[in-house]
PDB file of C-alpha atoms in Angstrom:
ATOM      1  CA  MET E 239     110.985 114.534  89.294  1.00  0.00           C
ATOM      2  CA  LEU E 240     108.679 111.538  89.864  1.00  0.00           C
ATOM      3  CA  PHE E 241     107.082 111.759  86.403  1.00  0.00           C
ATOM      4  CA  LYS E 242     108.334 114.659  84.297  1.00  0.00           C
ATOM      5  CA  TYR E 243     106.359 116.223  81.464  1.00  0.00           C
ATOM      6  CA  LYS E 244     108.407 118.310  79.097  1.00  0.00           C
ATOM      7  CA  GLU E 245     107.367 120.667  76.360  1.00  0.00           C
ATOM      8  CA  SER E 246     107.296 117.794  73.855  1.00  0.00           C
ATOM      9  CA  ASP E 247     104.451 116.244  75.837  1.00  0.00           C
ATOM     10  CA  LEU E 248     102.327 119.298  75.171  1.00  0.00           C
ATOM     11  CA  GLY E 249     102.874 119.255  71.418  1.00  0.00           C
ATOM     12  CA  GLU E 250     102.249 116.012  69.579  1.00  0.00           C
ATOM     13  CA  HIS E 251     101.612 114.338  72.905  1.00  0.00           C
ATOM     14  CA  ARG E 252      98.441 116.366  73.406  1.00  0.00           C
ATOM     15  CA  LEU E 253      96.952 113.731  71.127  1.00  0.00           C
ATOM     16  CA  GLY E 254      98.893 110.972  72.889  1.00  0.00           C
ATOM     17  CA  ILE E 255     100.772 110.098  69.701  1.00  0.00           C
ATOM     18  CA  SER E 256     104.507 110.172  69.064  1.00  0.00           C
ATOM     19  CA  SER E 257     105.314 109.773  65.366  1.00  0.00           C
ATOM     20  CA  CYS E 258     108.485 108.117  64.086  1.00  0.00           C
ATOM     21  CA  ASN E 259     109.994 108.190  60.641  1.00  0.00           C
ATOM     22  CA  ASN E 260     112.728 105.645  61.358  1.00  0.00           C
ATOM     23  CA  SER E 261     111.729 103.580  64.360  1.00  0.00           C
ATOM     24  CA  ILE E 262     113.663 100.742  65.984  1.00  0.00           C
ATOM     25  CA  SER E 263     112.221  97.715  67.769  1.00  0.00           C
ATOM     26  CA  GLN E 264     112.432  97.422  71.547  1.00  0.00           C
ATOM     27  CA  PRO E 265     116.202  97.477  72.227  1.00  0.00           C
ATOM     28  CA  LEU E 266     117.975  95.043  74.519  1.00  0.00           C
ATOM     29  CA  ILE E 267     120.292  97.864  75.620  1.00  0.00           C
ATOM     30  CA  PHE E 268     119.565 101.515  76.312  1.00  0.00           C
ATOM     31  CA  VAL E 269     122.244 104.207  76.505  1.00  0.00           C
ATOM     32  CA  LEU E 270     121.986 106.758  79.323  1.00  0.00           C
ATOM     33  CA  ALA E 271     123.255 110.139  78.154  1.00  0.00           C
ATOM     34  CA  GLY E 272     124.055 111.437  81.653  1.00  0.00           C
ATOM     35  CA  ILE E 273     123.693 115.208  81.373  1.00  0.00           C
ATOM     36  CA  PRO E 274     123.268 115.902  77.628  1.00  0.00           C
ATOM     37  CA  GLY E 275     125.164 118.932  76.395  1.00  0.00           C
ATOM     38  CA  LEU E 276     127.605 118.843  79.294  1.00  0.00           C
ATOM     39  CA  GLU E 277     129.380 115.548  78.578  1.00  0.00           C
ATOM     40  CA  SER E 278     132.793 117.223  78.789  1.00  0.00           C
ATOM     41  CA  SER E 279     131.991 118.323  82.353  1.00  0.00           C
ATOM     42  CA  HIS E 280     130.861 114.930  83.655  1.00  0.00           C
ATOM     43  CA  GLY E 281     134.082 114.559  85.625  1.00  0.00           C
ATOM     44  CA  TRP E 282     133.422 117.809  87.483  1.00  0.00           C
ATOM     45  CA  PHE E 283     129.789 116.882  88.130  1.00  0.00           C
ATOM     46  CA  SER E 284     130.898 113.603  89.668  1.00  0.00           C
ATOM     47  CA  ILE E 285     132.603 115.426  92.574  1.00  0.00           C
ATOM     48  CA  PRO E 286     129.466 116.984  94.163  1.00  0.00           C
ATOM     49  CA  PHE E 287     127.424 113.850  93.383  1.00  0.00           C
ATOM     50  CA  PHE E 288     130.013 111.685  95.140  1.00  0.00           C
ATOM     51  CA  LEU E 289     130.201 114.042  98.143  1.00  0.00           C
ATOM     52  CA  VAL E 290     126.402 114.094  98.413  1.00  0.00           C
ATOM     53  CA  PHE E 291     126.391 110.291  98.351  1.00  0.00           C
ATOM     54  CA  VAL E 292     129.046 110.004 101.082  1.00  0.00           C
ATOM     55  CA  ILE E 293     127.383 112.620 103.333  1.00  0.00           C
ATOM     56  CA  THR E 294     123.985 110.942 102.839  1.00  0.00           C
ATOM     57  CA  VAL E 295     125.285 107.495 103.750  1.00  0.00           C
ATOM     58  CA  LEU E 296     127.229 108.754 106.782  1.00  0.00           C
ATOM     59  CA  GLY E 297     124.416 111.015 108.008  1.00  0.00           C
ATOM     60  CA  ASN E 298     121.591 108.494 107.719  1.00  0.00           C
ATOM     61  CA  THR E 299     123.693 105.624 109.072  1.00  0.00           C
ATOM     62  CA  THR E 300     124.577 107.783 112.075  1.00  0.00           C
ATOM     63  CA  ILE E 301     120.888 108.600 112.638  1.00  0.00           C
ATOM     64  CA  LEU E 302     119.982 104.895 112.544  1.00  0.00           C
ATOM     65  CA  CYS E 303     122.795 103.945 114.936  1.00  0.00           C
ATOM     66  CA  ILE E 304     121.898 106.686 117.435  1.00  0.00           C
ATOM     67  CA  ILE E 305     118.209 105.754 117.416  1.00  0.00           C
ATOM     68  CA  GLN E 306     119.074 102.091 117.918  1.00  0.00           C
ATOM     69  CA  VAL E 307     121.468 102.742 120.824  1.00  0.00           C
ATOM     70  CA  GLU E 308     119.631 105.592 122.611  1.00  0.00           C
ATOM     71  CA  LYS E 309     116.594 104.102 124.384  1.00  0.00           C
ATOM     72  CA  SER E 310     115.024 107.524 124.971  1.00  0.00           C
ATOM     73  CA  LEU E 311     114.639 107.873 121.196  1.00  0.00           C
ATOM     74  CA  HIS E 312     112.480 104.752 120.920  1.00  0.00           C
ATOM     75  CA  GLU E 313     109.346 106.850 120.513  1.00  0.00           C
ATOM     76  CA  PRO E 314     107.086 107.332 117.454  1.00  0.00           C
ATOM     77  CA  MET E 315     108.692 110.482 116.015  1.00  0.00           C
ATOM     78  CA  PHE E 316     112.190 108.989 115.977  1.00  0.00           C
ATOM     79  CA  LEU E 317     111.072 105.560 114.797  1.00  0.00           C
ATOM     80  CA  LEU E 318     109.442 107.300 111.830  1.00  0.00           C
ATOM     81  CA  LEU E 319     112.707 109.196 111.328  1.00  0.00           C
ATOM     82  CA  ALA E 320     114.505 105.835 111.231  1.00  0.00           C
ATOM     83  CA  MET E 321     112.105 104.692 108.496  1.00  0.00           C
ATOM     84  CA  LEU E 322     112.852 107.893 106.586  1.00  0.00           C
ATOM     85  CA  SER E 323     116.600 107.251 106.855  1.00  0.00           C
ATOM     86  CA  VAL E 324     116.209 103.692 105.522  1.00  0.00           C
ATOM     87  CA  VAL E 325     114.251 104.959 102.516  1.00  0.00           C
ATOM     88  CA  ASP E 326     116.770 107.775 101.936  1.00  0.00           C
ATOM     89  CA  LEU E 327     119.659 105.298 101.940  1.00  0.00           C
ATOM     90  CA  SER E 328     117.764 103.072  99.502  1.00  0.00           C
ATOM     91  CA  LEU E 329     116.982 105.997  97.196  1.00  0.00           C
ATOM     92  CA  VAL E 330     120.578 107.181  96.835  1.00  0.00           C
ATOM     93  CA  SER E 331     121.799 103.589  96.497  1.00  0.00           C
ATOM     94  CA  VAL E 332     119.714 103.007  93.356  1.00  0.00           C
ATOM     95  CA  THR E 333     120.546 106.362  91.745  1.00  0.00           C
ATOM     96  CA  VAL E 334     124.025 107.671  92.577  1.00  0.00           C
ATOM     97  CA  PRO E 335     126.206 104.591  91.803  1.00  0.00           C
ATOM     98  CA  ARG E 336     124.765 104.441  88.273  1.00  0.00           C
ATOM     99  CA  MET E 337     125.358 108.183  87.799  1.00  0.00           C
ATOM    100  CA  LEU E 338     128.952 107.887  89.011  1.00  0.00           C
ATOM    101  CA  GLY E 339     129.466 104.967  86.628  1.00  0.00           C
ATOM    102  CA  ILE E 340     128.401 107.236  83.766  1.00  0.00           C
ATOM    103  CA  PHE E 341     130.542 110.154  84.936  1.00  0.00           C
ATOM    104  CA  TRP E 342     133.705 108.202  85.820  1.00  0.00           C
ATOM    105  CA  MET E 343     133.766 105.113  83.594  1.00  0.00           C
ATOM    106  CA  LYS E 344     131.485 106.079  80.689  1.00  0.00           C
ATOM    107  CA  ALA E 345     129.314 103.102  81.694  1.00  0.00           C
ATOM    108  CA  LYS E 346     126.286 104.409  79.857  1.00  0.00           C
ATOM    109  CA  GLU E 347     124.770 101.141  78.674  1.00  0.00           C
ATOM    110  CA  ILE E 348     121.928  99.611  80.668  1.00  0.00           C
ATOM    111  CA  SER E 349     119.916  96.515  79.789  1.00  0.00           C
ATOM    112  CA  PHE E 350     116.187  96.858  79.191  1.00  0.00           C
ATOM    113  CA  ASN E 351     115.373  94.763  82.284  1.00  0.00           C
ATOM    114  CA  ALA E 352     117.753  96.798  84.469  1.00  0.00           C
ATOM    115  CA  CYS E 353     116.097  99.928  83.104  1.00  0.00           C
ATOM    116  CA  LEU E 354     112.681  98.559  84.091  1.00  0.00           C
ATOM    117  CA  THR E 355     114.045  97.850  87.580  1.00  0.00           C
ATOM    118  CA  GLN E 356     115.255 101.445  87.974  1.00  0.00           C
ATOM    119  CA  MET E 357     111.933 102.742  86.649  1.00  0.00           C
ATOM    120  CA  PHE E 358     110.126 100.903  89.434  1.00  0.00           C
ATOM    121  CA  PHE E 359     112.436 101.382  92.423  1.00  0.00           C
ATOM    122  CA  ILE E 360     113.447 105.055  92.066  1.00  0.00           C
ATOM    123  CA  PRO E 361     109.901 106.488  92.051  1.00  0.00           C
ATOM    124  CA  SER E 362     108.826 103.829  94.583  1.00  0.00           C
ATOM    125  CA  PHE E 363     111.317 105.075  97.164  1.00  0.00           C
ATOM    126  CA  TYR E 364     110.315 108.665  96.358  1.00  0.00           C
ATOM    127  CA  VAL E 365     106.621 107.830  96.953  1.00  0.00           C
ATOM    128  CA  MET E 366     107.570 105.982 100.170  1.00  0.00           C
ATOM    129  CA  GLU E 367     109.428 109.057 101.418  1.00  0.00           C
ATOM    130  CA  SER E 368     106.383 111.205 100.699  1.00  0.00           C
ATOM    131  CA  GLY E 369     104.204 108.728 102.604  1.00  0.00           C
ATOM    132  CA  ILE E 370     106.556 108.746 105.604  1.00  0.00           C
ATOM    133  CA  LEU E 371     106.475 112.562 105.677  1.00  0.00           C
ATOM    134  CA  LEU E 372     102.671 112.322 105.815  1.00  0.00           C
ATOM    135  CA  ALA E 373     102.952 109.826 108.679  1.00  0.00           C
ATOM    136  CA  MET E 374     105.278 112.241 110.479  1.00  0.00           C
ATOM    137  CA  ALA E 375     102.736 115.038 110.012  1.00  0.00           C
ATOM    138  CA  PHE E 376     100.105 112.760 111.583  1.00  0.00           C
ATOM    139  CA  ASP E 377     102.548 112.103 114.447  1.00  0.00           C
ATOM    140  CA  ARG E 378     102.853 115.859 115.108  1.00  0.00           C
ATOM    141  CA  PHE E 379      99.057 116.243 114.852  1.00  0.00           C
ATOM    142  CA  VAL E 380      98.496 113.579 117.526  1.00  0.00           C
ATOM    143  CA  ALA E 381     101.261 115.050 119.733  1.00  0.00           C
ATOM    144  CA  ILE E 382      99.603 118.508 119.675  1.00  0.00           C
ATOM    145  CA  TRP E 383      95.918 117.508 119.798  1.00  0.00           C
ATOM    146  CA  TYR E 384      96.098 114.420 122.028  1.00  0.00           C
ATOM    147  CA  PRO E 385      99.329 114.710 124.089  1.00  0.00           C
ATOM    148  CA  LEU E 386      98.085 112.453 126.903  1.00  0.00           C
ATOM    149  CA  ARG E 387      97.146 109.667 124.471  1.00  0.00           C
ATOM    150  CA  TYR E 388     100.157 110.141 122.170  1.00  0.00           C
ATOM    151  CA  THR E 389     102.023 106.918 122.973  1.00  0.00           C
ATOM    152  CA  THR E 390      98.743 104.964 123.111  1.00  0.00           C
ATOM    153  CA  ILE E 391      97.523 106.084 119.695  1.00  0.00           C
ATOM    154  CA  LEU E 392     100.947 105.731 118.067  1.00  0.00           C
ATOM    155  CA  ALA E 393     101.891 102.418 119.634  1.00  0.00           C
ATOM    156  CA  LYS E 394     104.420 100.192 117.847  1.00  0.00           C
ATOM    157  CA  ASN E 395     101.720  98.094 116.178  1.00  0.00           C
ATOM    158  CA  MET E 396     100.233 101.287 114.697  1.00  0.00           C
ATOM    159  CA  LEU E 397     103.673 102.327 113.399  1.00  0.00           C
ATOM    160  CA  VAL E 398     104.083  98.905 111.776  1.00  0.00           C
ATOM    161  CA  LYS E 399     100.672  99.295 110.090  1.00  0.00           C
ATOM    162  CA  MET E 400     101.649 102.775 108.847  1.00  0.00           C
ATOM    163  CA  ALA E 401     104.954 101.454 107.461  1.00  0.00           C
ATOM    164  CA  LEU E 402     103.186  98.584 105.689  1.00  0.00           C
ATOM    165  CA  ALA E 403     100.596 101.001 104.274  1.00  0.00           C
ATOM    166  CA  VAL E 404     103.373 103.257 102.900  1.00  0.00           C
ATOM    167  CA  LEU E 405     105.089 100.240 101.325  1.00  0.00           C
ATOM    168  CA  ALA E 406     101.854  98.741  99.950  1.00  0.00           C
ATOM    169  CA  ARG E 407     100.786 102.020  98.345  1.00  0.00           C
ATOM    170  CA  ALA E 408     104.130 102.497  96.609  1.00  0.00           C
ATOM    171  CA  VAL E 409     104.057  98.941  95.259  1.00  0.00           C
ATOM    172  CA  ALA E 410     100.413  99.187  94.166  1.00  0.00           C
ATOM    173  CA  VAL E 411     100.785 102.586  92.485  1.00  0.00           C
ATOM    174  CA  LEU E 412     104.073 101.837  90.705  1.00  0.00           C
ATOM    175  CA  THR E 413     103.791  98.172  89.747  1.00  0.00           C
ATOM    176  CA  PRO E 414     102.204  99.214  86.402  1.00  0.00           C
ATOM    177  CA  VAL E 415     105.401 101.130  85.475  1.00  0.00           C
ATOM    178  CA  PRO E 416     107.477  98.160  84.233  1.00  0.00           C
ATOM    179  CA  ILE E 417     104.349  96.491  82.818  1.00  0.00           C
ATOM    180  CA  LEU E 418     103.389  99.530  80.720  1.00  0.00           C
ATOM    181  CA  ALA E 419     107.006 100.173  79.684  1.00  0.00           C
ATOM    182  CA  LYS E 420     107.366  96.549  78.585  1.00  0.00           C
ATOM    183  CA  ARG E 421     104.440  97.089  76.200  1.00  0.00           C
ATOM    184  CA  LEU E 422     106.350  99.777  74.280  1.00  0.00           C
ATOM    185  CA  GLU E 423     107.388  97.986  71.106  1.00  0.00           C
ATOM    186  CA  SER E 424     109.159 100.615  68.986  1.00  0.00           C
ATOM    187  CA  PHE E 425     111.342 103.612  69.744  1.00  0.00           C
ATOM    188  CA  GLN E 426     112.758 106.663  67.982  1.00  0.00           C
ATOM    189  CA  THR E 427     116.197 105.954  69.494  1.00  0.00           C
ATOM    190  CA  HIS E 428     117.880 103.788  72.119  1.00  0.00           C
ATOM    191  CA  ILE E 429     119.484 106.836  73.789  1.00  0.00           C
ATOM    192  CA  ILE E 430     117.774 108.126  76.953  1.00  0.00           C
ATOM    193  CA  ALA E 431     118.589 111.792  77.553  1.00  0.00           C
ATOM    194  CA  TYR E 432     118.860 111.257  81.294  1.00  0.00           C
ATOM    195  CA  SER E 433     121.261 110.039  83.964  1.00  0.00           C
ATOM    196  CA  TYR E 434     118.932 107.209  85.022  1.00  0.00           C
ATOM    197  CA  CYS E 435     115.963 105.332  83.587  1.00  0.00           C
ATOM    198  CA  ALA E 436     113.051 107.669  84.232  1.00  0.00           C
ATOM    199  CA  TYR E 437     109.667 106.336  83.113  1.00  0.00           C
ATOM    200  CA  MET E 438     108.548 109.398  81.161  1.00  0.00           C
ATOM    201  CA  ALA E 439     112.004 109.803  79.602  1.00  0.00           C
ATOM    202  CA  VAL E 440     111.581 106.324  78.086  1.00  0.00           C
ATOM    203  CA  VAL E 441     107.966 106.989  77.092  1.00  0.00           C
ATOM    204  CA  GLN E 442     109.017 110.177  75.287  1.00  0.00           C
ATOM    205  CA  ILE E 443     111.329 108.259  72.941  1.00  0.00           C
ATOM    206  CA  ALA E 444     108.660 105.632  72.201  1.00  0.00           C
ATOM    207  CA  CYS E 445     106.613 105.550  69.014  1.00  0.00           C
ATOM    208  CA  GLY E 446     102.863 105.284  68.645  1.00  0.00           C
ATOM    209  CA  ASP E 447     100.045 106.020  71.068  1.00  0.00           C
ATOM    210  CA  ILE E 448     101.394 106.958  74.512  1.00  0.00           C
ATOM    211  CA  SER E 449      98.205 108.561  75.895  1.00  0.00           C
ATOM    212  CA  ASP E 450      97.763 105.744  78.456  1.00  0.00           C
ATOM    213  CA  HIS E 451     101.256 106.403  79.795  1.00  0.00           C
ATOM    214  CA  ILE E 452     100.661 110.149  80.124  1.00  0.00           C
ATOM    215  CA  VAL E 453      97.338 109.662  81.927  1.00  0.00           C
ATOM    216  CA  TYR E 454      98.862 107.038  84.221  1.00  0.00           C
ATOM    217  CA  GLY E 455     101.811 109.311  85.052  1.00  0.00           C
ATOM    218  CA  LEU E 456      99.459 112.136  86.040  1.00  0.00           C
ATOM    219  CA  MET E 457      97.395 109.740  88.167  1.00  0.00           C
ATOM    220  CA  VAL E 458     100.512 108.587  90.036  1.00  0.00           C
ATOM    221  CA  ILE E 459     101.488 112.174  90.866  1.00  0.00           C
ATOM    222  CA  VAL E 460      97.990 113.020  92.106  1.00  0.00           C
ATOM    223  CA  ALA E 461      97.486 109.752  94.029  1.00  0.00           C
ATOM    224  CA  SER E 462     100.835 109.930  95.812  1.00  0.00           C
ATOM    225  CA  VAL E 463     102.700 113.220  96.187  1.00  0.00           C
ATOM    226  CA  GLY E 464      99.636 115.400  95.527  1.00  0.00           C
ATOM    227  CA  LEU E 465      97.430 113.562  98.024  1.00  0.00           C
ATOM    228  CA  ASP E 466     100.181 113.469 100.652  1.00  0.00           C
ATOM    229  CA  LEU E 467     100.838 117.197 100.345  1.00  0.00           C
ATOM    230  CA  PHE E 468      97.118 117.937 100.689  1.00  0.00           C
ATOM    231  CA  PHE E 469      96.826 115.945 103.926  1.00  0.00           C
ATOM    232  CA  ILE E 470     100.083 117.390 105.288  1.00  0.00           C
ATOM    233  CA  ILE E 471      98.735 120.919 104.750  1.00  0.00           C
ATOM    234  CA  LEU E 472      95.449 119.864 106.379  1.00  0.00           C
ATOM    235  CA  SER E 473      97.314 118.378 109.364  1.00  0.00           C
ATOM    236  CA  TYR E 474      99.323 121.542 109.923  1.00  0.00           C
ATOM    237  CA  GLY E 475      96.195 123.667 109.553  1.00  0.00           C
ATOM    238  CA  LEU E 476      94.658 121.723 112.433  1.00  0.00           C
ATOM    239  CA  ILE E 477      97.932 121.905 114.385  1.00  0.00           C
ATOM    240  CA  LEU E 478      98.054 125.708 114.026  1.00  0.00           C
ATOM    241  CA  ARG E 479      94.409 125.921 115.093  1.00  0.00           C
ATOM    242  CA  ALA E 480      95.195 123.982 118.273  1.00  0.00           C
ATOM    243  CA  VAL E 481      98.382 125.933 118.983  1.00  0.00           C
ATOM    244  CA  PHE E 482      96.740 129.353 118.702  1.00  0.00           C
ATOM    245  CA  GLN E 483      94.098 128.280 121.193  1.00  0.00           C
ATOM    246  CA  ILE E 484      96.851 128.001 123.829  1.00  0.00           C
ATOM    247  CA  PRO E 485      96.769 131.218 125.931  1.00  0.00           C
ATOM    248  CA  SER E 486     100.497 131.320 126.759  1.00  0.00           C
ATOM    249  CA  TRP E 487     102.856 132.587 124.028  1.00  0.00           C
ATOM    250  CA  GLU E 488     105.692 130.597 125.589  1.00  0.00           C
ATOM    251  CA  ALA E 489     103.636 127.391 125.415  1.00  0.00           C
ATOM    252  CA  ARG E 490     102.723 128.176 121.787  1.00  0.00           C
ATOM    253  CA  GLY E 491     106.378 128.581 120.870  1.00  0.00           C
ATOM    254  CA  LYS E 492     107.297 125.328 122.608  1.00  0.00           C
ATOM    255  CA  ALA E 493     104.504 123.447 120.795  1.00  0.00           C
ATOM    256  CA  LEU E 494     105.510 124.816 117.390  1.00  0.00           C
ATOM    257  CA  SER E 495     109.211 124.112 118.015  1.00  0.00           C
ATOM    258  CA  THR E 496     108.442 120.382 118.086  1.00  0.00           C
ATOM    259  CA  CYS E 497     107.281 120.707 114.453  1.00  0.00           C
ATOM    260  CA  GLY E 498     110.260 122.765 113.242  1.00  0.00           C
ATOM    261  CA  SER E 499     112.448 119.935 111.935  1.00  0.00           C
ATOM    262  CA  HIS E 500     109.549 118.277 110.138  1.00  0.00           C
ATOM    263  CA  LEU E 501     108.484 121.539 108.487  1.00  0.00           C
ATOM    264  CA  CYS E 502     112.037 122.097 107.208  1.00  0.00           C
ATOM    265  CA  VAL E 503     112.134 118.575 105.735  1.00  0.00           C
ATOM    266  CA  ILE E 504     108.700 119.024 104.130  1.00  0.00           C
ATOM    267  CA  ALA E 505     109.717 122.340 102.571  1.00  0.00           C
ATOM    268  CA  LEU E 506     112.904 120.807 101.182  1.00  0.00           C
ATOM    269  CA  PHE E 507     111.090 117.755  99.772  1.00  0.00           C
ATOM    270  CA  TYR E 508     108.018 119.352  98.206  1.00  0.00           C
ATOM    271  CA  SER E 509     109.154 122.852  97.165  1.00  0.00           C
ATOM    272  CA  PRO E 510     111.177 121.703  94.094  1.00  0.00           C
ATOM    273  CA  VAL E 511     108.173 119.657  92.905  1.00  0.00           C
ATOM    274  CA  VAL E 512     105.793 122.591  93.375  1.00  0.00           C
ATOM    275  CA  PHE E 513     108.268 124.941  91.672  1.00  0.00           C
ATOM    276  CA  SER E 514     108.641 122.567  88.710  1.00  0.00           C
ATOM    277  CA  VAL E 515     104.871 122.187  88.258  1.00  0.00           C
ATOM    278  CA  LEU E 516     104.323 125.958  88.497  1.00  0.00           C
ATOM    279  CA  ALA E 517     107.148 126.594  86.000  1.00  0.00           C
ATOM    280  CA  GLN E 518     105.491 124.286  83.473  1.00  0.00           C
ATOM    281  CA  ILE E 519     102.028 125.811  84.042  1.00  0.00           C
ATOM    282  CA  LEU E 520     103.400 129.350  83.624  1.00  0.00           C
ATOM    283  CA  GLY E 521     105.322 128.324  80.506  1.00  0.00           C
ATOM    284  CA  TYR E 522     108.826 128.864  81.883  1.00  0.00           C
ATOM    285  CA  HIS E 523     111.271 126.718  79.906  1.00  0.00           C
ATOM    286  CA  MET E 524     114.704 125.697  81.153  1.00  0.00           C
ATOM    287  CA  ALA E 525     117.590 124.290  79.168  1.00  0.00           C
ATOM    288  CA  PRO E 526     117.396 120.450  79.071  1.00  0.00           C
ATOM    289  CA  TYR E 527     120.680 120.008  80.958  1.00  0.00           C
ATOM    290  CA  LEU E 528     119.459 122.354  83.698  1.00  0.00           C
ATOM    291  CA  GLN E 529     116.213 120.407  84.012  1.00  0.00           C
ATOM    292  CA  ILE E 530     118.111 117.161  84.437  1.00  0.00           C
ATOM    293  CA  ILE E 531     120.465 118.648  87.057  1.00  0.00           C
ATOM    294  CA  ILE E 532     117.515 120.018  89.064  1.00  0.00           C
ATOM    295  CA  GLU E 533     115.590 116.759  88.803  1.00  0.00           C
ATOM    296  CA  ASN E 534     118.622 114.843  90.079  1.00  0.00           C
ATOM    297  CA  LEU E 535     118.693 117.195  93.044  1.00  0.00           C
ATOM    298  CA  TYR E 536     115.076 116.207  93.851  1.00  0.00           C
ATOM    299  CA  PHE E 537     116.369 112.751  94.719  1.00  0.00           C
ATOM    300  CA  LEU E 538     119.732 113.696  96.229  1.00  0.00           C
ATOM    301  CA  LEU E 539     119.323 116.795  98.401  1.00  0.00           C
ATOM    302  CA  PRO E 540     116.546 115.659 100.799  1.00  0.00           C
ATOM    303  CA  PRO E 541     118.316 112.391 101.768  1.00  0.00           C
ATOM    304  CA  MET E 542     121.508 114.366 102.452  1.00  0.00           C
ATOM    305  CA  VAL E 543     119.937 117.262 104.365  1.00  0.00           C
ATOM    306  CA  ASN E 544     117.310 115.343 106.393  1.00  0.00           C
ATOM    307  CA  PRO E 545     119.793 113.897 108.936  1.00  0.00           C
ATOM    308  CA  LEU E 546     121.570 117.270 109.166  1.00  0.00           C
ATOM    309  CA  ILE E 547     118.275 119.015 110.018  1.00  0.00           C
ATOM    310  CA  TYR E 548     117.245 116.480 112.653  1.00  0.00           C
ATOM    311  CA  GLY E 549     120.792 116.243 113.989  1.00  0.00           C
ATOM    312  CA  ALA E 550     120.996 120.012 114.442  1.00  0.00           C
ATOM    313  CA  ARG E 551     117.505 120.515 115.905  1.00  0.00           C
ATOM    314  CA  THR E 552     117.217 117.484 118.190  1.00  0.00           C
ATOM    315  CA  LYS E 553     118.978 117.715 121.563  1.00  0.00           C
ATOM    316  CA  GLN E 554     119.575 113.960 121.960  1.00  0.00           C
ATOM    317  CA  MET E 555     120.983 113.726 118.436  1.00  0.00           C
ATOM    318  CA  ARG E 556     123.311 116.687 118.989  1.00  0.00           C
ATOM    319  CA  GLU E 557     124.617 115.205 122.227  1.00  0.00           C
ATOM    320  CA  TRP E 558     125.355 111.850 120.604  1.00  0.00           C
ATOM    321  CA  VAL E 559     127.088 113.409 117.593  1.00  0.00           C
ATOM    322  CA  LEU E 560     129.228 115.595 119.876  1.00  0.00           C
ATOM    323  CA  ARG E 561     130.056 112.519 121.970  1.00  0.00           C
ATOM    324  CA  ILE E 562     131.125 110.594 118.864  1.00  0.00           C
ATOM    325  CA  LEU E 563     133.259 113.505 117.621  1.00  0.00           C
ATOM    326  CA  HIS E 564     134.814 113.897 121.083  1.00  0.00           C
ATOM    327  CA  CYS E 565     135.732 110.195 121.172  1.00  0.00           C
ATOM    328  CA  HIS E 566     137.326 110.403 117.720  1.00  0.00           C
ATOM    329  CA  GLY E 567     139.146 113.559 118.782  1.00  0.00           C
ATOM    330  CA  ASN E 568     140.684 111.799 121.765  1.00  0.00           C
TER     331      ASN E 568
END
């Protein structure tokens, strides 16, 4: 997850203090544990992770190529989809190769600076994806409420402004991550019980007062994913209001069908986050290895499934994919 709070955060960390009997100074090298408790199965875990990576790269690259070649897809919804594919490719590129290095070559060591880099880029791409999903919800809102002004409102200069806003917010919200992490001077251990450098995973092995880090992590969740989800729900509330004012049931179905792909992507992206938060609130505790596997899926499943959803539900995409397969078949 973006910033994960485990049971340990609710114990000593209620006071924002992590005590250490035998602390070490800020290490030059951290060791990523991969999936703790299942080290003997890392080879088996590498197979689905590798397949997910390959499918994600092929799927999103295909989406980008089709949108570039097919002129009829040069409209706001598909240009936003292209942005989503770029972010998805970036997200898997900064996560999966490192995981496969751990699983295949036992390459568990990571320098402190490389760890800081991962801490910034992984959640940044996640926040960007959330922002693009909000932009896509706004696109559907305009298409339903103002169909005659759709291309005017969402002209290319507006799409550029939206893309820059998504990028600027991610940078602004997550720039403090490496700065705050750099301020951590002593640690309980140099082993991170994770398959990548997650900010809160590093904070949890730090010594001393970590209350600022916990508060900041909560603020990031609220100011990014939480805010986006709120406005997405608001957008679809207004969309449903407009749709149910249409007298014809056939017209209602046609209007809602244009939102189907986006709703599937939203459900896939946000439901694991909502489930995780609810599980923690209700006091449901999972085994650490299971938590790590699920949190890895937060970053891996949406980038893989997004192009499959849009490819299956979009007529132009289906036709191009079938044409490509037919050419390869011949």
